[in-house]
Amino acid sequence: MDKTAPTVPEEQRFILTSASPSRGQKRLALGVMLAFFGAVLILAGELSNIQLGRIDAFVPAYGTAVFVNDLITAVLLFNQFAIMRSRALLAIASGYLFTALIVIPWMLTFPGVFTPGGLLGAGLQSTDWLYNLWHAGFPTFVIAYALLKDADPTKGLWRGSAGAAILSSVAVTAAVVCVVTFLVTAGQTHLPRTMLDSVHFSTLSHYVAGCLILWTAVALTLLWIHQRSVLDLWLMVVVCAYAIEIYMPSLSGLARFSAGWYAGRVLGFVSSILVLSVLLYEITTLYAQLLRAVMAQRHEREARLMTGDAVAAAIAHEVRQPVSAMITNADTAVRWLDRSMPNLDKARAALKRIAVDGHRAGALIGSIRAMFKTNARHRTSLDINELIQEVIVMVRSDLQRHRISVQTDPNLQARQVIGDRIQLQQVLLNLIANAIDSMASEDGPRVLSVKSEVVDSGIMIAVADSGKGIASQDVDRIFNPLFTTKPDGMGMGLSICRSIIEAHEGRLWFVGNTPRGAAFQFVLPIAAA
Amino acid sequence: MSRERLIAVIDDDESFRVALVDSLSSLGYGARGFAAAEEFIAGDGTQPYDCVITDIHMPGMSGFDLMRRLLAHHSSVPVIMITAHEEPGLEARAAAIGAVCVLRKPFEADALTHCLERALKA
């Protein structure tokens, strides 16, 4: 992966965690937030005190769902970190990993889920304190994220290996969860009593919830101050949901399995799925955008690449227009003069038009020549083997249709030449298209071989086929313009190829292939290292 | 000749259009040039043309589009089509919708007069 951090605005558009939210996204986030508060208002009354009874499957189902959601979110965010190398992203990814991991001991120690008193040697207070630390931990990571994201870019970006950074974050987060779990289980006797029994909360839990809500408010405020991206927007929604989730059981007569308690868990689940859905949706949308951009780029490139015959047909059409006008004007001039009373003015006008059309045809030919003249500005150092691969990809469907197998160099080491990428692609495309045509009508194995090797005068590229080859009487003429052996060909391809190669100070020639077929070879000067 | 025969020339290539209009007037016809089929349709519809010579490949409305439109309006004006393209099968397509003939650029004056005679005899 590219090690430099992208800072170009054009690229930022494709990076989810730095894309700014659209008006629609802001509205949606606001809508979700209002729906949360709506739920609170509905449940704030007597409704939340209704004791719904214990549903045994609820805690494991809820815990597993939150674990999976938060783990996937963490993976996606770690990936974003690998691209962006922002420490802030590493912090929030670790936050999601933390919530995913701490759910495990919370579930295991929950009284009555696996054993009546909970696994891991948990006591009455263990599960609730895991819950409290979980809900204190996540806002802490969010605070770290908010503070790091606007840090000085030189400090905010991770310079080392992304893999090592991710591995150490995962290790540290896992260690923290293990230590927390150990403390609340082994040290349970020292924990403040927030539970009266396995169902009812103590009054102290009120104050704990108050502190947690204050802590989430700090996180929310910092996010608000530093908000910029789509991720920030949805993190604010999630933090709000956390606050409401913490507040819910306090409303509800302080008991587990009350309507308020269930509602709090459901809200927790919704908030865990929120950032995940947004990330997935945004990634899919961005993928579609990228795909469209890549396709458009490819179409543009292919539109500029034409086989020699297509170039010739286009040229023929352009030249035919002024030539037709010239012929018609000449006929007309003769007719004006041939009259019994010659109309000299009309004849003169027609002759003048011939001169104008002649200049137009001349200018056209000049512009065609300019098109094939190598423009020094377009010349760059390029890897010829990479170019060969690109052209083979372009003709892949033709190769498959005619069941032609392709041989290229097994060890594709980079071979740099100086040249005009488009023109050299055009040469390769023409030679390969000729090879395909020549094999398409032949029986027997069809093999196209495109190889490069270093020779004294530079780098030699050979395009060989097992087609019908070139008859000995034609060999001297194949590079002549207008010579063709194809029924619908114009005979421009090879002569254009040779012009291009010669303009690159190289040479293009033909050799017979053994046991059958044709081989075209060209040499390009090697790029100075 | 009771009156001068009037011919419409539709071609987006200006130099050829001017050449053809002058060629027709040197042959004794009245001729008017249009840069596009749309321009011809928008032009004075009261002018009764005896023949329409139209390029096939034009930006916007093509020669075939024009021919179909004329047919839809029950016009019986004979149409001659011209083209600078090499595309095969244009003659058959043109004949199928009732064009008198297709001239491929560049064409001889004789070919044009021959086509015109056929068109105006009808």
XYZ file of C-alpha atoms in Angstrom:
651
model
C 0.000 0.000 0.000
C 1.074 3.512 -0.709
C 3.002 4.807 2.240
C 2.471 8.474 1.714
C -0.550 9.994 3.289
C -2.893 11.379 0.645
C -3.304 15.078 1.059
C -4.682 15.955 -2.373
C -8.279 17.201 -2.115
C -9.298 15.192 -5.205
C -8.349 12.001 -3.379
C -9.968 13.108 -0.134
C -13.290 12.812 -1.873
C -12.771 9.064 -2.020
C -11.680 8.733 1.598
C -14.676 8.132 3.734
C -13.326 9.274 7.056
C -12.377 12.653 5.671
C -15.329 13.286 3.353
C -17.538 16.036 4.698
C -21.170 15.111 5.237
C -23.764 16.189 2.718
C -26.919 18.050 3.711
C -28.895 14.804 3.331
C -26.559 12.960 5.689
C -26.858 15.718 8.278
C -30.632 15.582 8.054
C -30.651 11.822 8.405
C -28.392 11.992 11.452
C -30.654 14.617 13.000
C -33.680 12.446 12.227
C -32.119 9.424 13.936
C -31.198 11.539 16.950
C -34.762 12.884 17.225
C -36.103 9.334 16.983
C -33.867 8.373 19.938
C -35.171 11.244 22.049
C -38.688 10.373 20.948
C -38.143 6.871 22.310
C -36.943 8.348 25.603
C -40.032 10.548 25.910
C -42.339 7.627 25.279
C -40.519 5.453 27.804
C -39.960 8.180 30.389
C -43.359 7.672 31.972
C -44.821 4.724 33.785
C -44.182 2.560 30.733
C -40.547 1.998 31.583
C -41.323 0.640 35.043
C -43.239 -2.313 33.702
C -41.290 -5.397 34.609
C -41.351 -7.513 31.448
C -39.875 -10.647 32.908
C -36.653 -12.311 32.070
C -36.006 -13.471 28.492
C -33.129 -15.925 28.762
C -31.973 -15.605 25.159
C -31.907 -11.805 25.250
C -28.534 -11.153 26.885
C -26.516 -13.656 24.782
C -28.287 -12.536 21.571
C -27.728 -8.853 22.341
C -24.120 -9.421 23.392
C -23.267 -11.467 20.314
C -24.851 -8.919 17.996
C -22.963 -6.032 19.604
C -19.727 -8.050 19.548
C -20.029 -8.833 15.819
C -21.124 -5.317 14.834
C -18.400 -3.577 16.768
C -15.741 -6.022 15.627
C -16.606 -5.440 11.952
C -16.704 -1.685 12.531
C -13.278 -1.927 14.170
C -11.885 -3.869 11.195
C -13.225 -1.280 8.750
C -11.816 1.572 10.811
C -8.414 -0.142 11.161
C -8.436 -0.408 7.365
C -9.178 3.289 7.083
C -6.248 3.893 9.410
C -4.001 1.821 7.143
C -4.945 4.130 4.260
C -4.941 7.442 6.096
C -2.403 6.719 8.845
C -4.190 9.080 11.162
C -3.682 8.356 14.870
C -7.227 9.541 15.479
C -8.574 6.686 13.376
C -6.393 4.240 15.252
C -7.951 5.515 18.497
C -11.555 5.162 17.350
C -10.880 1.748 15.783
C -9.423 0.621 19.116
C -12.527 2.022 20.810
C -14.761 -0.210 18.740
C -12.471 -3.165 19.376
C -12.677 -2.389 23.098
C -16.479 -2.456 23.108
C -16.504 -5.656 21.036
C -14.133 -7.376 23.468
C -15.617 -6.152 26.737
C -19.015 -7.484 25.716
C -17.575 -11.008 26.082
C -16.887 -10.900 29.851
C -20.087 -8.895 30.325
C -22.062 -11.750 28.758
C -20.073 -14.462 30.542
C -20.501 -12.895 33.954
C -24.170 -11.982 33.512
C -25.993 -13.806 36.283
C -28.160 -16.629 35.028
C -26.928 -16.678 31.441
C -24.408 -19.501 31.656
C -24.478 -20.223 35.377
C -26.756 -18.720 38.031
C -23.998 -16.508 39.439
C -22.158 -15.854 36.172
C -18.889 -17.370 34.880
C -15.301 -16.268 35.561
C -15.887 -16.297 39.284
C -18.001 -13.188 39.020
C -19.794 -11.690 41.946
C -22.998 -9.676 42.146
C -21.273 -6.404 41.236
C -18.947 -7.677 38.446
C -21.329 -7.530 35.481
C -22.626 -4.071 36.230
C -19.121 -2.698 36.670
C -18.077 -4.250 33.354
C -21.040 -2.434 31.854
C -20.033 0.827 33.532
C -16.416 0.537 32.394
C -17.542 -0.363 28.888
C -19.710 2.756 28.797
C -16.945 4.880 30.268
C -14.327 3.367 27.948
C -15.981 4.072 24.637
C -16.432 7.830 25.236
C -12.777 7.884 26.341
C -11.702 6.537 22.971
C -14.019 9.040 21.265
C -12.383 11.861 23.263
C -8.955 10.617 22.171
C -10.197 10.515 18.587
C -11.609 14.046 18.732
C -8.421 15.446 20.279
C -6.065 13.613 17.909
C -7.904 14.355 14.690
C -7.088 18.031 14.647
C -3.592 17.571 15.957
C -0.654 18.949 14.049
C -0.428 16.819 10.855
C 3.180 15.953 11.592
C 2.138 14.424 14.912
C -1.275 13.203 13.824
C 0.073 10.878 11.161
C 1.608 7.519 11.886
C 5.001 7.205 10.209
C 5.795 3.599 10.976
C 4.287 0.414 9.620
C 0.491 0.329 9.697
C 0.490 -3.396 10.448
C 2.640 -2.966 13.535
C 0.490 -0.066 14.744
C -2.699 -2.074 14.332
C -1.226 -5.166 15.989
C 0.006 -3.239 18.990
C -3.339 -1.418 19.339
C -5.169 -4.732 19.245
C -2.782 -6.189 21.824
C -3.072 -3.203 24.167
C -6.867 -3.092 23.873
C -7.158 -6.828 24.524
C -4.830 -6.496 27.517
C -6.906 -3.633 28.947
C -10.075 -5.704 28.638
C -8.357 -8.675 30.333
C -7.088 -6.510 33.194
C -10.507 -4.879 33.656
C -12.160 -8.278 33.664
C -9.661 -9.591 36.199
C -10.146 -6.600 38.474
C -13.932 -6.742 38.506
C -14.045 -10.496 39.050
C -11.140 -11.189 41.395
C -11.572 -7.878 43.195
C -15.350 -7.935 43.261
C -15.590 -7.681 47.003
C -13.985 -4.241 46.858
C -16.389 -2.916 44.214
C -18.920 -0.251 45.247
C -22.366 -1.820 45.467
C -24.411 -0.794 42.451
C -26.549 -3.937 42.521
C -28.861 -4.880 45.400
C -29.471 -8.316 43.941
C -29.159 -9.872 40.471
C -32.112 -7.772 39.218
C -32.283 -4.520 41.195
C -29.862 -1.610 41.009
C -28.878 0.395 44.078
C -29.217 4.153 44.421
C -25.476 4.419 43.924
C -25.952 3.279 40.320
C -27.851 6.566 39.797
C -24.703 8.546 40.584
C -22.522 6.249 38.493
C -24.910 6.725 35.556
C -24.756 10.485 36.131
C -20.961 10.446 35.918
C -21.040 8.309 32.772
C -23.503 10.684 31.128
C -21.274 13.632 32.010
C -18.335 11.804 30.444
C -20.291 11.145 27.231
C -21.282 14.822 27.233
C -17.575 15.729 27.274
C -17.029 13.370 24.311
C -19.986 14.847 22.466
C -18.824 18.413 23.050
C -15.315 17.668 21.795
C -16.740 15.926 18.725
C -18.999 18.897 18.098
C -16.063 21.299 18.277
C -13.895 19.217 15.962
C -16.611 17.880 13.667
C -15.735 17.740 10.018
C -16.375 14.367 8.441
C -19.192 11.890 7.916
C -17.623 9.711 10.588
C -17.688 12.573 13.123
C -21.346 13.171 12.422
C -22.360 9.576 13.094
C -20.063 9.245 16.077
C -21.981 12.125 17.628
C -25.210 10.198 17.090
C -23.632 7.090 18.634
C -22.385 9.018 21.667
C -25.877 10.439 22.173
C -27.287 6.933 21.972
C -24.759 5.852 24.621
C -25.906 8.604 26.941
C -29.544 7.653 26.470
C -28.720 3.985 26.933
C -27.043 4.741 30.256
C -29.937 6.946 31.331
C -32.681 4.444 30.474
C -32.314 1.958 33.398
C -32.168 4.878 35.837
C -35.626 5.830 34.676
C -36.999 2.425 35.064
C -37.322 1.773 38.741
C -33.738 0.602 38.804
C -34.216 -2.965 37.694
C -32.919 -5.244 35.006
C -35.508 -6.725 32.620
C -37.812 -3.728 32.952
C -39.164 -2.139 29.780
C -36.672 0.722 30.208
C -33.784 -1.684 30.611
C -34.755 -3.610 27.475
C -35.193 -0.340 25.587
C -31.701 0.710 26.671
C -30.213 -2.520 25.333
C -32.095 -2.179 22.042
C -30.798 1.356 21.704
C -27.282 0.073 22.424
C -27.693 -2.421 19.631
C -29.015 0.224 17.239
C -26.104 2.529 18.040
C -23.624 -0.297 17.499
C -25.067 -0.972 14.067
C -25.219 2.717 13.155
C -21.611 3.492 12.325
C -21.250 0.077 10.750
C -24.161 0.668 8.370
C -22.899 4.119 7.545
C -19.409 2.793 6.856
C -20.751 -0.006 4.676
C -23.106 2.292 2.805
C -20.421 4.894 2.235
C -17.875 2.297 1.176
C -20.303 0.849 -1.373
C -21.148 4.282 -2.708
C -17.513 5.271 -2.925
C -16.717 1.989 -4.627
C -19.358 2.715 -7.253
C -17.943 6.212 -7.745
C -14.416 4.870 -8.082
C -15.558 2.216 -10.505
C -17.267 4.823 -12.661
C -14.167 7.016 -12.563
C -11.916 4.123 -13.549
C -14.241 3.044 -16.341
C -14.467 6.578 -17.688
C -10.694 6.839 -17.646
C -10.385 3.545 -19.451
C -12.931 4.494 -22.107
C -11.130 7.748 -22.674
C -7.841 5.928 -23.120
C -9.293 3.325 -25.445
C -11.032 5.966 -27.505
C -7.652 7.520 -28.199
C -6.201 4.191 -29.227
C -7.231 3.195 -32.693
C -5.875 0.530 -34.941
C -4.147 1.767 -38.060
C -7.186 0.947 -40.175
C -9.484 2.986 -37.999
C -7.042 5.899 -38.175
C -6.874 5.505 -41.939
C -10.662 5.379 -42.302
C -11.015 8.539 -40.242
C -8.331 10.268 -42.282
C -9.898 9.077 -45.551
C -13.246 10.538 -44.539
C -11.742 13.888 -43.600
C -9.740 14.155 -46.820
C -12.603 12.990 -49.001
C -14.725 16.043 -48.164
C -12.465 18.734 -49.682
C -11.466 16.429 -52.537
C -15.134 15.868 -53.452
C -15.768 19.587 -53.383
C -12.736 20.184 -55.589
C -13.926 17.687 -58.207
C -17.445 19.115 -58.228
C -16.090 22.665 -58.475
C -13.800 21.699 -61.360
C -16.713 20.118 -63.258
C -18.763 23.232 -62.610
C -16.031 25.594 -63.777
C -15.689 23.621 -67.013
C -19.455 23.757 -67.510
C -19.582 27.572 -67.011
C -16.817 27.937 -69.581
C -18.350 25.494 -72.075
C -21.505 27.547 -72.450
C -22.181 29.347 -75.682
C -21.843 32.514 -73.589
C -19.085 31.484 -71.123
C -19.780 32.795 -67.632
C -16.264 33.829 -66.645
C -17.243 35.223 -63.228
C -18.889 31.976 -62.180
C -15.970 29.927 -63.522
C -13.484 32.139 -61.674
C -15.463 31.727 -58.432
C -15.466 27.936 -58.837
C -11.708 27.881 -59.468
C -11.144 30.025 -56.392
C -13.136 27.547 -54.344
C -10.878 24.770 -55.640
C -7.859 26.652 -54.336
C -9.520 27.097 -50.925
C -10.417 23.390 -50.744
C -6.886 22.486 -51.787
C -5.509 24.494 -48.873
C -7.989 22.818 -46.558
C -6.837 19.374 -47.699
C -3.224 20.443 -47.255
C -3.900 21.675 -43.726
C -5.620 18.389 -42.902
C -2.620 16.383 -44.050
C -0.392 18.661 -42.019
C -2.448 18.059 -38.901
C -2.375 14.297 -39.470
C 1.396 14.429 -39.733
C 1.517 16.458 -36.543
C -0.584 13.796 -34.852
C 2.086 11.169 -35.507
C 5.013 13.390 -34.848
C 6.249 12.550 -31.410
C 5.711 15.363 -29.083
C 8.650 15.529 -26.727
C 6.353 16.710 -23.946
C 4.495 13.401 -23.953
C 7.628 11.360 -23.608
C 8.257 9.785 -20.263
C 10.254 6.937 -18.877
C 7.984 3.915 -18.923
C 8.146 0.215 -18.228
C 7.697 -1.632 -21.506
C 6.544 -4.845 -19.813
C 3.833 -2.959 -17.972
C 2.746 -1.479 -21.306
C 2.611 -4.967 -22.871
C 0.397 -6.184 -20.019
C -1.937 -3.204 -20.434
C -2.416 -3.846 -24.140
C -2.973 -7.577 -23.596
C -5.701 -6.702 -21.104
C -7.329 -4.489 -23.743
C -7.497 -7.301 -26.308
C -8.298 -10.052 -23.802
C -11.832 -10.583 -25.066
C -10.579 -10.964 -28.657
C -7.947 -13.440 -27.501
C -10.544 -15.469 -25.626
C -12.999 -15.409 -28.492
C -10.405 -16.864 -30.870
C -9.015 -19.219 -28.191
C -5.522 -17.761 -28.452
C -3.080 -18.430 -25.648
C -0.604 -15.731 -24.671
C 3.032 -16.144 -23.769
C 4.854 -13.330 -22.048
C 8.120 -13.192 -20.164
C 7.884 -15.338 -17.066
C 10.035 -12.957 -15.043
C 8.573 -9.580 -15.765
C 11.362 -7.342 -14.615
C 10.863 -3.664 -15.229
C 12.445 -2.464 -18.454
C 12.436 1.278 -18.827
C 12.282 2.981 -22.193
C 11.669 6.601 -23.052
C 8.580 7.142 -25.137
C 5.067 8.358 -25.682
C 2.825 5.926 -23.817
C -0.200 6.299 -26.098
C 1.807 5.923 -29.296
C 3.694 2.874 -28.077
C 0.408 1.328 -26.970
C -0.865 2.019 -30.464
C 2.086 0.152 -31.992
C 1.609 -2.852 -29.711
C -2.141 -2.829 -30.277
C -1.685 -2.823 -34.050
C 0.874 -5.612 -34.024
C -1.227 -7.734 -31.663
C -4.431 -7.047 -33.632
C -2.638 -8.165 -36.820
C -1.427 -11.314 -35.046
C -4.958 -12.112 -33.858
C -6.380 -11.581 -37.362
C -3.708 -13.798 -38.841
C -4.434 -16.638 -36.413
C -8.219 -16.318 -36.384
C -8.596 -18.169 -39.689
C -5.927 -20.823 -39.049
C -6.299 -24.283 -37.559
C -3.791 -25.670 -35.108
C -2.468 -24.169 -31.898
C -2.878 -20.415 -31.670
C -0.150 -18.819 -29.661
C 0.597 -15.121 -29.314
C 3.973 -14.372 -27.821
C 4.964 -10.901 -26.651
C 8.405 -10.674 -25.115
C 11.037 -8.109 -24.376
C 14.768 -8.546 -24.070
C 17.790 -6.345 -23.650
C 19.948 -6.111 -26.777
C 22.976 -3.976 -27.642
C 20.998 -1.140 -29.161
C 18.320 -1.021 -26.482
C 15.279 -3.076 -25.564
C 13.839 -5.362 -28.205
C 10.146 -6.236 -28.138
C 8.970 -9.179 -30.243
C 5.335 -9.875 -31.134
C 5.077 -13.338 -32.674
C 2.070 -15.392 -33.763
C 1.387 -18.860 -35.126
C -0.866 -17.555 -37.873
C -0.670 -17.784 -41.623
C 2.517 -15.735 -41.807
C 3.457 -13.388 -44.633
C 4.026 -14.607 -48.189
C 7.628 -14.113 -49.360
C 6.583 -11.862 -52.245
C 4.772 -9.541 -49.820
C 7.533 -9.218 -47.227
C 9.141 -6.228 -48.951
C 5.862 -4.368 -49.205
C 4.167 -4.851 -45.853
C 5.437 -1.557 -44.480
C 4.308 0.415 -47.538
C 1.315 2.629 -46.948
C -1.827 1.289 -48.631
C -0.443 -2.251 -48.919
C -2.712 -4.784 -47.252
C -3.522 -8.465 -47.363
C -6.757 -8.003 -45.463
C -9.999 -7.919 -47.453
C -11.255 -4.847 -45.576
C -7.910 -3.359 -44.561
C -6.520 -0.003 -45.636
C -2.877 -0.925 -45.269
C -2.005 1.852 -42.865
C -1.336 -0.066 -39.643
C 2.239 -1.216 -40.165
C 3.368 1.961 -41.879
C 2.015 4.016 -38.958
C 3.734 1.640 -36.504
C 7.029 2.047 -38.296
C 6.679 5.862 -38.339
C 6.037 5.867 -34.599
C 8.972 3.589 -33.791
C 11.299 5.579 -36.042
C 10.149 8.792 -34.392
C 11.290 7.136 -31.145
C 14.721 6.580 -32.717
C 14.030 2.875 -32.891
C 13.576 0.317 -35.645
C 10.707 -2.026 -36.564
C 11.175 -5.054 -38.792
C 9.685 -8.393 -39.725
C 11.087 -11.883 -39.288
C 9.415 -15.221 -40.023
C 8.321 -17.203 -37.003
C 9.124 -20.916 -36.721
C 7.535 -23.318 -37.448
C 4.923 -20.950 -38.830
C 3.518 -17.489 -38.377
C 4.949 -14.011 -38.351
C 7.055 -12.090 -35.872
C 7.491 -8.345 -35.692
C 10.337 -6.981 -33.664
C 11.206 -3.471 -32.664
C 13.985 -1.929 -30.690
C 13.594 1.121 -28.493
C 16.473 2.988 -26.908
C 16.907 2.170 -23.250
C 16.093 4.876 -20.707
C 19.143 6.257 -18.962
C 19.098 5.046 -15.386
C -38.870 23.542 -69.714
C -41.947 25.261 -68.357
C -40.220 26.587 -65.261
C -36.864 26.306 -63.556
C -36.635 23.139 -61.477
C -35.820 23.887 -57.828
C -33.497 21.619 -55.846
C -32.655 21.653 -52.114
C -29.092 20.705 -51.149
C -28.603 19.650 -47.513
C -25.013 19.040 -46.371
C -23.191 20.100 -43.221
C -19.890 20.407 -45.136
C -20.002 23.986 -46.363
C -17.478 23.810 -49.179
C -19.158 20.818 -50.744
C -22.623 22.342 -50.319
C -21.574 25.564 -52.064
C -19.885 23.554 -54.830
C -22.952 21.413 -55.404
C -25.372 24.376 -55.424
C -23.219 26.145 -58.036
C -22.837 22.928 -60.006
C -26.626 22.561 -60.131
C -27.107 26.133 -61.266
C -24.499 25.596 -63.986
C -26.647 22.641 -65.072
C -29.645 24.954 -65.351
C -31.403 24.164 -62.082
C -32.404 26.484 -59.326
C -30.695 25.354 -56.103
C -30.669 26.316 -52.449
C -28.302 25.069 -49.778
C -29.098 24.116 -46.169
C -26.486 23.324 -43.512
C -28.776 20.893 -41.678
C -31.948 18.886 -42.212
C -33.548 20.837 -39.371
C -32.804 24.079 -41.218
C -34.458 22.716 -44.351
C -37.585 21.703 -42.423
C -37.738 25.032 -40.603
C -37.249 26.948 -43.871
C -40.123 28.197 -45.992
C -42.301 25.157 -46.425
C -44.265 26.920 -49.139
C -41.322 26.607 -51.533
C -42.094 23.539 -53.621
C -38.815 21.706 -54.215
C -38.677 19.331 -57.149
C -35.900 17.286 -55.590
C -33.947 17.050 -52.329
C -30.254 16.117 -52.309
C -29.184 15.305 -48.754
C -26.033 14.110 -47.047
C -26.620 10.953 -44.978
C -24.262 11.526 -42.053
C -24.923 14.862 -40.405
C -24.884 15.945 -36.797
C -28.452 15.988 -35.491
C -30.973 14.782 -38.005
C -29.483 12.347 -40.511
C -30.459 11.935 -44.146
C -32.462 8.854 -43.204
C -34.265 10.732 -40.428
C -35.181 13.442 -42.926
C -36.442 10.881 -45.441
C -38.635 9.231 -42.788
C -40.020 12.615 -41.797
C -40.851 13.501 -45.381
C -42.627 10.163 -45.780
C -44.557 10.745 -42.565
C -45.765 14.040 -43.997
C -46.850 12.306 -47.221
C -44.321 14.237 -49.220
C -43.664 12.848 -52.669
C -40.518 14.887 -53.323
C -37.795 12.629 -54.758
C -34.667 12.318 -52.572
C -31.073 11.734 -53.641
C -28.629 10.783 -50.894
C -24.920 11.563 -50.797
C -22.254 10.315 -48.425
C -18.512 10.549 -47.771
C -18.530 7.360 -45.703
C -17.433 3.944 -46.844
C -20.032 2.097 -44.825
C -21.388 -0.748 -46.986
C -25.111 -1.337 -47.486
C -26.191 2.305 -47.565
C -27.605 1.871 -51.088
C -29.882 -0.942 -49.954
C -31.043 1.008 -46.892
C -31.677 4.105 -48.995
C -33.585 2.145 -51.637
C -35.655 0.465 -48.928
C -37.123 3.769 -47.760
C -37.579 5.073 -51.293
C -34.544 7.248 -52.067
C -33.924 7.589 -55.800
C -30.198 6.910 -55.561
C -27.081 7.156 -53.420
C -24.001 9.046 -54.597
C -20.718 8.369 -52.854
C -18.345 11.322 -52.674
C -16.481 12.153 -54.793
C -18.825 11.585 -57.713
C -18.760 12.473 -61.421
C -21.029 15.179 -62.801
C -22.502 12.516 -65.094
C -23.566 10.392 -62.150
C -25.305 13.420 -60.643
C -27.159 14.371 -63.845
C -28.175 10.755 -64.363
C -29.626 10.600 -60.844
C -31.361 13.940 -61.276
C -32.980 12.872 -64.540
C -34.357 9.775 -62.845
C -35.570 11.781 -59.903
C -37.294 14.504 -61.928
C -38.886 12.100 -64.391
C -40.799 10.469 -61.567
